[in-house]
Amino acid sequence: MKRKYLFSILLPLIALFSLCASNQKVKAATFKNYDQFYAYDSVTTIDGTWGANLFINNDSNKQFDKILPKDSQWQIYGYTKRKDGFYYWAGGDQWIQANQARVPVGNESDAVLNVVAKFGEDDNPKTYWIPVHIFPEAKNGYRGGYWGTDYWWVRDAGPEFGSYRDSYIIYPDGNTTKLKIGDPTVG
């Protein structure tokens, strides 16, 4: 009888704890493989200061072709990570330097891609990216609406549970802001 009573108390507590403790996490390794192509159909908006570099080839023999105009949009079909950063494939043999462009955010992977393409990553296999979608219906509007009402809050959780090194705000259009640690608007 005591076992049944104990079980009836512990089971809901364990279920509640696992529900509360579970967080959306995207292991950084999903973006870490060098020299691997990832199919990705989207439109990128050029947001570099003067535009974005377009290269012919995407290997050690890549050649600069031209600068794409700021605020122009280009269809992309995939991306790769090289030692010097991420590149979006614009078809043929044309590659856009990804830290000078952004992609729209429809899910957690898009949010993390915008962060690692723009700011890089630490290549630590124990790093986890924790994206949280903030929108009115979720009733989780952190910071009382300081950053708006629809955005992704992405944290670089690092190898230690419960700690993070960097925090980012990513809007649906792909605009990405790196937050300063210690900023009162950061959790």
Short mmCIF file of N, CA and C in Angstrom, two decimals, residues 3-185:
data_model
loop_
_atom_site.label_atom_id
_atom_site.label_comp_id
_atom_site.label_asym_id
_atom_site.label_seq_id
_atom_site.Cartn_x
_atom_site.Cartn_y
_atom_site.Cartn_z
N ARG A 3 3.85 1.56 -1.16
CA ARG A 3 4.49 1.71 -2.47
C ARG A 3 3.54 2.37 -3.46
N LYS A 4 2.31 1.95 -3.44
CA LYS A 4 1.31 2.51 -4.34
C LYS A 4 1.12 4.00 -4.05
N TYR A 5 1.06 4.36 -2.78
CA TYR A 5 0.90 5.75 -2.37
C TYR A 5 2.13 6.57 -2.79
N LEU A 6 3.32 6.02 -2.51
CA LEU A 6 4.57 6.70 -2.87
C LEU A 6 4.65 6.87 -4.40
N PHE A 7 4.30 5.83 -5.12
CA PHE A 7 4.32 5.87 -6.57
C PHE A 7 3.34 6.92 -7.11
N SER A 8 2.16 6.99 -6.50
CA SER A 8 1.15 7.95 -6.97
C SER A 8 1.58 9.39 -6.70
N ILE A 9 2.45 9.61 -5.74
CA ILE A 9 2.96 10.96 -5.46
C ILE A 9 4.18 11.27 -6.33
N LEU A 10 5.09 10.30 -6.43
CA LEU A 10 6.33 10.54 -7.16
C LEU A 10 6.14 10.65 -8.67
N LEU A 11 5.28 9.84 -9.23
CA LEU A 11 5.09 9.86 -10.68
C LEU A 11 4.67 11.23 -11.21
N PRO A 12 3.65 11.87 -10.64
CA PRO A 12 3.31 13.22 -11.12
C PRO A 12 4.42 14.24 -10.89
N LEU A 13 5.15 14.11 -9.78
CA LEU A 13 6.26 15.04 -9.52
C LEU A 13 7.36 14.87 -10.55
N ILE A 14 7.69 13.63 -10.87
CA ILE A 14 8.73 13.38 -11.88
C ILE A 14 8.27 13.90 -13.24
N ALA A 15 7.02 13.64 -13.59
CA ALA A 15 6.49 14.13 -14.87
C ALA A 15 6.51 15.65 -14.92
N LEU A 16 6.12 16.29 -13.84
CA LEU A 16 6.12 17.75 -13.79
C LEU A 16 7.53 18.30 -13.89
N PHE A 17 8.47 17.69 -13.18
CA PHE A 17 9.86 18.14 -13.22
C PHE A 17 10.43 17.99 -14.63
N SER A 18 10.19 16.85 -15.27
CA SER A 18 10.74 16.65 -16.61
C SER A 18 10.11 17.62 -17.61
N LEU A 19 8.84 17.95 -17.42
CA LEU A 19 8.18 18.92 -18.29
C LEU A 19 8.77 20.31 -18.10
N CYS A 20 8.98 20.71 -16.85
CA CYS A 20 9.53 22.04 -16.56
C CYS A 20 11.00 22.13 -16.92
N ALA A 21 11.73 21.05 -16.73
CA ALA A 21 13.17 21.08 -16.96
C ALA A 21 13.51 20.98 -18.44
N SER A 22 12.61 20.47 -19.24
CA SER A 22 12.93 20.33 -20.66
C SER A 22 12.93 21.71 -21.30
N ASN A 23 13.93 21.95 -22.09
CA ASN A 23 14.10 23.21 -22.78
C ASN A 23 14.39 22.89 -24.23
N GLN A 24 13.99 23.74 -25.15
CA GLN A 24 14.37 23.53 -26.53
C GLN A 24 15.87 23.76 -26.60
N LYS A 25 16.59 22.79 -27.14
CA LYS A 25 18.03 22.95 -27.28
C LYS A 25 18.42 22.50 -28.67
N VAL A 26 19.32 23.22 -29.28
CA VAL A 26 19.87 22.82 -30.55
C VAL A 26 21.35 22.67 -30.32
N LYS A 27 21.85 21.46 -30.39
CA LYS A 27 23.26 21.24 -30.15
C LYS A 27 24.05 21.94 -31.25
N ALA A 28 25.08 22.63 -30.85
CA ALA A 28 25.86 23.39 -31.81
C ALA A 28 26.42 22.51 -32.91
N ALA A 29 26.61 21.24 -32.63
CA ALA A 29 27.18 20.33 -33.62
C ALA A 29 26.36 20.30 -34.91
N THR A 30 25.07 20.61 -34.85
CA THR A 30 24.27 20.59 -36.07
C THR A 30 24.74 21.65 -37.05
N PHE A 31 25.47 22.65 -36.58
CA PHE A 31 25.98 23.70 -37.45
C PHE A 31 27.50 23.63 -37.59
N LYS A 32 28.14 22.64 -37.02
CA LYS A 32 29.58 22.64 -36.89
C LYS A 32 30.36 21.91 -37.97
N ASN A 33 29.74 21.04 -38.71
CA ASN A 33 30.51 20.23 -39.66
C ASN A 33 31.09 21.11 -40.76
N TYR A 34 32.41 21.16 -40.79
CA TYR A 34 33.08 21.93 -41.83
C TYR A 34 32.94 21.24 -43.18
N ASP A 35 32.89 22.05 -44.22
CA ASP A 35 32.94 21.58 -45.60
C ASP A 35 31.81 20.61 -45.94
N GLN A 36 30.69 20.77 -45.28
CA GLN A 36 29.52 19.94 -45.58
C GLN A 36 28.40 20.85 -46.06
N PHE A 37 27.71 20.43 -47.12
CA PHE A 37 26.62 21.22 -47.68
C PHE A 37 25.32 20.87 -46.97
N TYR A 38 24.53 21.90 -46.63
CA TYR A 38 23.21 21.73 -46.03
C TYR A 38 22.18 22.36 -46.97
N ALA A 39 21.25 21.57 -47.47
CA ALA A 39 20.18 22.10 -48.32
C ALA A 39 19.33 23.05 -47.48
N TYR A 40 19.01 24.20 -48.04
CA TYR A 40 18.29 25.22 -47.29
C TYR A 40 17.67 26.19 -48.28
N ASP A 41 16.39 26.09 -48.51
CA ASP A 41 15.70 26.93 -49.50
C ASP A 41 15.12 28.15 -48.80
N SER A 42 15.65 29.33 -49.12
CA SER A 42 15.19 30.55 -48.47
C SER A 42 15.57 31.75 -49.32
N VAL A 43 15.27 32.92 -48.82
CA VAL A 43 15.69 34.18 -49.44
C VAL A 43 16.53 34.91 -48.41
N THR A 44 17.69 35.37 -48.82
CA THR A 44 18.55 36.11 -47.90
C THR A 44 18.52 37.59 -48.25
N THR A 45 18.58 38.41 -47.22
CA THR A 45 18.64 39.86 -47.39
C THR A 45 20.05 40.32 -47.04
N ILE A 46 20.65 41.08 -47.91
CA ILE A 46 22.01 41.56 -47.70
C ILE A 46 21.98 42.69 -46.68
N ASP A 47 22.74 42.53 -45.58
CA ASP A 47 22.72 43.56 -44.53
C ASP A 47 24.12 44.00 -44.09
N GLY A 48 25.14 43.67 -44.88
CA GLY A 48 26.49 44.16 -44.57
C GLY A 48 26.56 45.66 -44.74
N THR A 49 27.50 46.30 -44.12
CA THR A 49 27.63 47.75 -44.16
C THR A 49 27.62 48.28 -45.59
N TRP A 50 28.38 47.65 -46.48
CA TRP A 50 28.44 48.08 -47.88
C TRP A 50 27.80 47.06 -48.81
N GLY A 51 27.21 46.03 -48.28
CA GLY A 51 26.66 44.95 -49.08
C GLY A 51 27.25 43.63 -48.63
N ALA A 52 27.33 42.66 -49.54
CA ALA A 52 27.89 41.35 -49.20
C ALA A 52 28.79 40.86 -50.33
N ASN A 53 29.84 40.18 -49.95
CA ASN A 53 30.75 39.61 -50.92
C ASN A 53 30.12 38.40 -51.59
N LEU A 54 30.23 38.34 -52.91
CA LEU A 54 29.81 37.18 -53.68
C LEU A 54 31.07 36.53 -54.23
N PHE A 55 31.19 35.22 -54.00
CA PHE A 55 32.37 34.48 -54.44
C PHE A 55 31.98 33.45 -55.49
N ILE A 56 32.94 33.15 -56.35
CA ILE A 56 32.83 32.02 -57.27
C ILE A 56 33.64 30.90 -56.62
N ASN A 57 33.04 29.74 -56.50
CA ASN A 57 33.60 28.58 -55.79
C ASN A 57 33.42 28.76 -54.28
N ASN A 58 33.45 27.67 -53.60
CA ASN A 58 33.33 27.71 -52.14
C ASN A 58 34.30 26.71 -51.54
N ASP A 59 35.55 26.89 -51.87
CA ASP A 59 36.60 26.03 -51.33
C ASP A 59 37.84 26.89 -51.16
N SER A 60 38.98 26.27 -51.01
CA SER A 60 40.21 27.05 -50.80
C SER A 60 40.58 27.88 -52.03
N ASN A 61 39.95 27.61 -53.18
CA ASN A 61 40.24 28.37 -54.40
C ASN A 61 39.14 29.37 -54.74
N LYS A 62 38.34 29.77 -53.76
CA LYS A 62 37.24 30.69 -54.07
C LYS A 62 37.81 32.02 -54.55
N GLN A 63 37.06 32.66 -55.45
CA GLN A 63 37.49 33.92 -56.02
C GLN A 63 36.40 34.96 -55.81
N PHE A 64 36.80 36.13 -55.38
CA PHE A 64 35.85 37.24 -55.21
C PHE A 64 35.29 37.60 -56.58
N ASP A 65 33.95 37.77 -56.65
CA ASP A 65 33.31 38.14 -57.90
C ASP A 65 32.85 39.60 -57.86
N LYS A 66 31.98 39.92 -56.88
CA LYS A 66 31.49 41.30 -56.78
C LYS A 66 30.83 41.49 -55.42
N ILE A 67 30.41 42.73 -55.17
CA ILE A 67 29.68 43.05 -53.94
C ILE A 67 28.21 43.18 -54.29
N LEU A 68 27.38 42.42 -53.58
CA LEU A 68 25.93 42.52 -53.77
C LEU A 68 25.41 43.73 -53.01
N PRO A 69 24.48 44.49 -53.57
CA PRO A 69 24.01 45.73 -52.93
C PRO A 69 23.31 45.49 -51.59
N LYS A 70 23.55 46.40 -50.67
CA LYS A 70 22.89 46.36 -49.36
C LYS A 70 21.38 46.41 -49.57
N ASP A 71 20.65 45.65 -48.75
CA ASP A 71 19.19 45.54 -48.76
C ASP A 71 18.62 44.79 -49.97
N SER A 72 19.48 44.27 -50.85
CA SER A 72 18.96 43.45 -51.95
C SER A 72 18.66 42.05 -51.41
N GLN A 73 17.81 41.32 -52.12
CA GLN A 73 17.43 39.98 -51.68
C GLN A 73 17.80 38.96 -52.75
N TRP A 74 18.22 37.77 -52.28
CA TRP A 74 18.69 36.73 -53.18
C TRP A 74 18.15 35.38 -52.75
N GLN A 75 17.73 34.59 -53.72
CA GLN A 75 17.30 33.22 -53.45
C GLN A 75 18.53 32.40 -53.09
N ILE A 76 18.44 31.60 -52.03
CA ILE A 76 19.54 30.70 -51.69
C ILE A 76 19.00 29.28 -51.59
N TYR A 77 19.90 28.32 -51.78
CA TYR A 77 19.51 26.92 -51.85
C TYR A 77 20.23 26.05 -50.84
N GLY A 78 21.13 26.63 -50.07
CA GLY A 78 21.87 25.86 -49.08
C GLY A 78 22.95 26.71 -48.46
N TYR A 79 23.71 26.08 -47.57
CA TYR A 79 24.83 26.78 -46.93
C TYR A 79 25.91 25.78 -46.55
N THR A 80 27.10 26.30 -46.35
CA THR A 80 28.22 25.49 -45.84
C THR A 80 28.95 26.30 -44.79
N LYS A 81 29.69 25.59 -43.97
CA LYS A 81 30.57 26.24 -43.01
C LYS A 81 32.00 25.93 -43.44
N ARG A 82 32.78 26.96 -43.59
CA ARG A 82 34.20 26.82 -43.91
C ARG A 82 35.01 27.33 -42.72
N LYS A 83 36.29 27.16 -42.79
CA LYS A 83 37.16 27.63 -41.69
C LYS A 83 37.01 29.14 -41.47
N ASP A 84 36.67 29.87 -42.53
CA ASP A 84 36.56 31.33 -42.41
C ASP A 84 35.11 31.80 -42.30
N GLY A 85 34.16 30.90 -42.02
CA GLY A 85 32.78 31.32 -41.81
C GLY A 85 31.77 30.56 -42.65
N PHE A 86 30.54 31.04 -42.62
CA PHE A 86 29.44 30.42 -43.35
C PHE A 86 29.24 31.12 -44.69
N TYR A 87 28.74 30.34 -45.67
CA TYR A 87 28.44 30.86 -46.99
C TYR A 87 27.10 30.30 -47.45
N TYR A 88 26.26 31.18 -48.05
CA TYR A 88 24.98 30.75 -48.61
C TYR A 88 25.15 30.50 -50.09
N TRP A 89 24.62 29.39 -50.57
CA TRP A 89 24.71 29.04 -51.98
C TRP A 89 23.59 29.71 -52.75
N ALA A 90 23.95 30.53 -53.73
CA ALA A 90 22.97 31.29 -54.52
C ALA A 90 22.73 30.64 -55.88
N GLY A 91 23.13 29.41 -56.06
CA GLY A 91 22.94 28.71 -57.32
C GLY A 91 24.20 28.77 -58.17
N GLY A 92 24.28 27.87 -59.14
CA GLY A 92 25.47 27.81 -59.97
C GLY A 92 26.69 27.58 -59.09
N ASP A 93 27.68 28.43 -59.24
CA ASP A 93 28.86 28.34 -58.38
C ASP A 93 29.04 29.65 -57.63
N GLN A 94 27.93 30.27 -57.23
CA GLN A 94 27.96 31.56 -56.55
C GLN A 94 27.64 31.38 -55.06
N TRP A 95 28.46 32.01 -54.23
CA TRP A 95 28.35 31.87 -52.78
C TRP A 95 28.39 33.24 -52.12
N ILE A 96 27.42 33.49 -51.25
CA ILE A 96 27.30 34.76 -50.54
C ILE A 96 27.90 34.61 -49.15
N GLN A 97 28.76 35.55 -48.77
CA GLN A 97 29.35 35.52 -47.43
C GLN A 97 28.24 35.76 -46.40
N ALA A 98 27.96 34.76 -45.56
CA ALA A 98 26.76 34.76 -44.72
C ALA A 98 26.80 35.76 -43.57
N ASN A 99 27.97 36.19 -43.13
CA ASN A 99 27.98 37.17 -42.03
C ASN A 99 27.62 38.57 -42.51
N GLN A 100 27.33 38.70 -43.81
CA GLN A 100 26.90 39.97 -44.37
C GLN A 100 25.47 39.88 -44.91
N ALA A 101 24.75 38.86 -44.44
CA ALA A 101 23.37 38.63 -44.90
C ALA A 101 22.57 38.01 -43.76
N ARG A 102 21.25 38.00 -43.94
CA ARG A 102 20.39 37.37 -42.93
C ARG A 102 19.29 36.60 -43.64
N VAL A 103 18.75 35.61 -42.93
CA VAL A 103 17.65 34.81 -43.47
C VAL A 103 16.45 34.97 -42.55
N PRO A 104 15.22 34.88 -43.09
CA PRO A 104 14.04 34.99 -42.24
C PRO A 104 13.97 33.81 -41.26
N VAL A 105 13.37 34.06 -40.11
CA VAL A 105 13.32 33.06 -39.04
C VAL A 105 11.92 32.48 -38.94
N GLY A 106 11.82 31.19 -39.20
CA GLY A 106 10.55 30.50 -39.07
C GLY A 106 10.57 29.44 -37.99
N ASN A 107 11.78 29.09 -37.51
CA ASN A 107 11.91 28.07 -36.48
C ASN A 107 13.23 28.25 -35.74
N GLU A 108 13.47 27.39 -34.75
CA GLU A 108 14.66 27.55 -33.91
C GLU A 108 15.95 27.37 -34.70
N SER A 109 15.98 26.49 -35.70
CA SER A 109 17.19 26.30 -36.49
C SER A 109 17.54 27.55 -37.29
N ASP A 110 16.53 28.23 -37.84
CA ASP A 110 16.77 29.49 -38.55
C ASP A 110 17.36 30.54 -37.61
N ALA A 111 16.85 30.60 -36.39
CA ALA A 111 17.34 31.57 -35.41
C ALA A 111 18.81 31.31 -35.09
N VAL A 112 19.15 30.05 -34.84
CA VAL A 112 20.54 29.70 -34.52
C VAL A 112 21.44 29.92 -35.73
N LEU A 113 20.96 29.59 -36.93
CA LEU A 113 21.76 29.82 -38.14
C LEU A 113 22.11 31.30 -38.28
N ASN A 114 21.16 32.20 -38.05
CA ASN A 114 21.46 33.63 -38.12
C ASN A 114 22.55 34.01 -37.13
N VAL A 115 22.52 33.45 -35.93
CA VAL A 115 23.52 33.77 -34.92
C VAL A 115 24.90 33.27 -35.33
N VAL A 116 25.02 31.97 -35.67
CA VAL A 116 26.34 31.43 -35.98
C VAL A 116 26.90 31.98 -37.28
N ALA A 117 26.03 32.30 -38.25
CA ALA A 117 26.51 32.89 -39.50
C ALA A 117 27.04 34.30 -39.27
N LYS A 118 26.37 35.05 -38.41
CA LYS A 118 26.74 36.45 -38.16
C LYS A 118 27.92 36.57 -37.19
N PHE A 119 27.89 35.78 -36.10
CA PHE A 119 28.86 35.97 -35.02
C PHE A 119 29.84 34.82 -34.86
N GLY A 120 29.66 33.73 -35.58
CA GLY A 120 30.54 32.57 -35.44
C GLY A 120 30.15 31.73 -34.25
N GLU A 121 30.92 30.69 -34.01
CA GLU A 121 30.67 29.81 -32.87
C GLU A 121 32.00 29.34 -32.31
N ASP A 122 31.97 28.79 -31.11
CA ASP A 122 33.22 28.48 -30.42
C ASP A 122 33.78 27.09 -30.73
N ASP A 123 33.10 26.28 -31.50
CA ASP A 123 33.54 24.93 -31.86
C ASP A 123 33.70 24.00 -30.67
N ASN A 124 33.05 24.29 -29.57
CA ASN A 124 33.07 23.41 -28.41
C ASN A 124 31.92 22.41 -28.57
N PRO A 125 32.23 21.10 -28.68
CA PRO A 125 31.16 20.13 -28.92
C PRO A 125 30.15 20.02 -27.77
N LYS A 126 30.46 20.60 -26.62
CA LYS A 126 29.53 20.56 -25.49
C LYS A 126 28.62 21.78 -25.44
N THR A 127 28.78 22.70 -26.36
CA THR A 127 27.95 23.90 -26.38
C THR A 127 26.55 23.57 -26.87
N TYR A 128 25.56 24.14 -26.22
CA TYR A 128 24.18 24.02 -26.66
C TYR A 128 23.62 25.40 -26.93
N TRP A 129 22.89 25.52 -28.02
CA TRP A 129 22.16 26.74 -28.32
C TRP A 129 20.75 26.55 -27.78
N ILE A 130 20.26 27.50 -27.01
CA ILE A 130 18.92 27.40 -26.45
C ILE A 130 18.07 28.53 -27.02
N PRO A 131 17.24 28.22 -28.03
CA PRO A 131 16.36 29.24 -28.60
C PRO A 131 14.98 29.22 -27.95
N VAL A 132 14.47 30.38 -27.62
CA VAL A 132 13.13 30.50 -27.05
C VAL A 132 12.37 31.51 -27.90
N HIS A 133 11.22 31.10 -28.43
CA HIS A 133 10.41 32.01 -29.25
C HIS A 133 9.52 32.83 -28.32
N ILE A 134 9.64 34.14 -28.38
CA ILE A 134 8.85 35.05 -27.56
C ILE A 134 7.77 35.66 -28.46
N PHE A 135 6.52 35.42 -28.13
CA PHE A 135 5.40 36.01 -28.87
C PHE A 135 4.21 36.09 -27.94
N PRO A 136 3.26 37.00 -28.21
CA PRO A 136 2.17 37.27 -27.26
C PRO A 136 1.37 36.04 -26.85
N GLU A 137 1.05 35.17 -27.78
CA GLU A 137 0.22 34.02 -27.45
C GLU A 137 0.91 33.07 -26.48
N ALA A 138 2.24 33.09 -26.45
CA ALA A 138 2.98 32.20 -25.55
C ALA A 138 2.98 32.72 -24.12
N LYS A 139 2.63 33.97 -23.95
CA LYS A 139 2.60 34.61 -22.63
C LYS A 139 3.95 34.48 -21.91
N ASN A 140 5.03 34.56 -22.69
CA ASN A 140 6.36 34.48 -22.11
C ASN A 140 7.19 35.71 -22.50
N GLY A 141 6.54 36.85 -22.65
CA GLY A 141 7.20 38.08 -23.10
C GLY A 141 8.22 38.58 -22.10
N TYR A 142 9.38 37.97 -22.12
CA TYR A 142 10.45 38.37 -21.21
C TYR A 142 10.70 39.88 -21.32
N ARG A 143 11.17 40.46 -20.27
CA ARG A 143 11.58 41.86 -20.19
C ARG A 143 10.42 42.82 -20.42
N GLY A 144 9.20 42.39 -20.19
CA GLY A 144 8.06 43.30 -20.29
C GLY A 144 7.92 43.96 -21.65
N GLY A 145 8.31 43.28 -22.72
CA GLY A 145 8.17 43.83 -24.06
C GLY A 145 9.32 44.72 -24.49
N TYR A 146 10.41 44.75 -23.74
CA TYR A 146 11.54 45.62 -24.06
C TYR A 146 12.04 45.39 -25.49
N TRP A 147 12.11 44.12 -25.91
CA TRP A 147 12.63 43.80 -27.23
C TRP A 147 11.53 43.65 -28.27
N GLY A 148 10.29 43.93 -27.92
CA GLY A 148 9.19 43.79 -28.86
C GLY A 148 8.28 42.65 -28.44
N THR A 149 7.44 42.22 -29.37
CA THR A 149 6.47 41.18 -29.03
C THR A 149 6.65 39.90 -29.83
N ASP A 150 7.54 39.87 -30.81
CA ASP A 150 7.76 38.65 -31.59
C ASP A 150 9.23 38.57 -31.96
N TYR A 151 9.96 37.69 -31.29
CA TYR A 151 11.38 37.52 -31.56
C TYR A 151 11.85 36.19 -30.97
N TRP A 152 13.06 35.83 -31.30
CA TRP A 152 13.70 34.65 -30.71
C TRP A 152 14.80 35.14 -29.79
N TRP A 153 14.87 34.55 -28.62
CA TRP A 153 15.96 34.82 -27.67
C TRP A 153 16.82 33.56 -27.68
N VAL A 154 18.05 33.68 -28.15
CA VAL A 154 18.94 32.53 -28.29
C VAL A 154 20.11 32.72 -27.34
N ARG A 155 20.37 31.66 -26.56
CA ARG A 155 21.50 31.69 -25.64
C ARG A 155 22.51 30.62 -26.02
N ASP A 156 23.77 30.95 -25.89
CA ASP A 156 24.87 30.00 -26.05
C ASP A 156 25.11 29.46 -24.65
N ALA A 157 24.58 28.27 -24.37
CA ALA A 157 24.55 27.76 -23.00
C ALA A 157 25.90 27.30 -22.48
N GLY A 158 26.84 27.04 -23.33
CA GLY A 158 28.13 26.58 -22.85
C GLY A 158 28.04 25.19 -22.25
N PRO A 159 29.18 24.63 -21.87
CA PRO A 159 29.19 23.26 -21.36
C PRO A 159 28.63 23.11 -19.95
N GLU A 160 28.55 24.17 -19.17
CA GLU A 160 28.03 24.06 -17.81
C GLU A 160 26.52 24.24 -17.82
N PHE A 161 25.82 23.33 -17.17
CA PHE A 161 24.36 23.41 -17.12
C PHE A 161 23.95 24.67 -16.37
N GLY A 162 23.02 25.39 -16.92
CA GLY A 162 22.47 26.56 -16.23
C GLY A 162 23.26 27.84 -16.44
N SER A 163 24.36 27.78 -17.19
CA SER A 163 25.12 29.00 -17.44
C SER A 163 25.09 29.30 -18.93
N TYR A 164 25.33 30.53 -19.28
CA TYR A 164 25.46 30.85 -20.69
C TYR A 164 26.47 31.97 -20.85
N ARG A 165 27.10 31.99 -22.02
CA ARG A 165 28.13 32.99 -22.28
C ARG A 165 27.58 34.17 -23.07
N ASP A 166 26.78 33.87 -24.06
CA ASP A 166 26.27 34.92 -24.92
C ASP A 166 24.77 34.78 -25.10
N SER A 167 24.14 35.89 -25.43
CA SER A 167 22.69 35.92 -25.59
C SER A 167 22.38 36.83 -26.78
N TYR A 168 21.40 36.44 -27.58
CA TYR A 168 21.09 37.15 -28.81
C TYR A 168 19.58 37.33 -28.95
N ILE A 169 19.18 38.40 -29.62
CA ILE A 169 17.80 38.62 -30.01
C ILE A 169 17.74 38.53 -31.53
N ILE A 170 16.84 37.69 -32.05
CA ILE A 170 16.68 37.51 -33.48
C ILE A 170 15.22 37.74 -33.84
N TYR A 171 14.98 38.67 -34.75
CA TYR A 171 13.62 39.00 -35.17
C TYR A 171 13.21 38.13 -36.36
N PRO A 172 11.91 38.06 -36.66
CA PRO A 172 11.44 37.20 -37.76
C PRO A 172 12.11 37.50 -39.11
N ASP A 173 12.54 38.75 -39.34
CA ASP A 173 13.20 39.07 -40.61
C ASP A 173 14.68 38.70 -40.62
N GLY A 174 15.18 38.17 -39.50
CA GLY A 174 16.57 37.74 -39.41
C GLY A 174 17.50 38.75 -38.78
N ASN A 175 17.04 39.97 -38.51
CA ASN A 175 17.89 40.94 -37.82
C ASN A 175 18.33 40.35 -36.49
N THR A 176 19.63 40.41 -36.22
CA THR A 176 20.20 39.76 -35.05
C THR A 176 21.01 40.76 -34.24
N THR A 177 20.80 40.75 -32.93
CA THR A 177 21.52 41.63 -32.02
C THR A 177 22.17 40.80 -30.93
N LYS A 178 23.46 41.02 -30.71
CA LYS A 178 24.15 40.35 -29.60
C LYS A 178 24.00 41.23 -28.37
N LEU A 179 23.53 40.63 -27.28
CA LEU A 179 23.31 41.37 -26.04
C LEU A 179 24.56 41.34 -25.18
N LYS A 180 24.71 42.38 -24.38
CA LYS A 180 25.85 42.45 -23.47
C LYS A 180 25.49 41.71 -22.18
N ILE A 181 26.40 40.88 -21.70
CA ILE A 181 26.16 40.19 -20.43
C ILE A 181 26.15 41.25 -19.34
N GLY A 182 25.18 41.15 -18.46
CA GLY A 182 25.02 42.14 -17.41
C GLY A 182 23.99 43.19 -17.76
N ASP A 183 23.56 43.23 -19.03
CA ASP A 183 22.51 44.15 -19.45
C ASP A 183 21.24 43.80 -18.67
N PRO A 184 20.58 44.77 -18.08
CA PRO A 184 19.39 44.46 -17.27
C PRO A 184 18.25 43.86 -18.07
N THR A 185 18.30 43.95 -19.40
CA THR A 185 17.24 43.37 -20.21
C THR A 185 17.51 41.91 -20.53
#
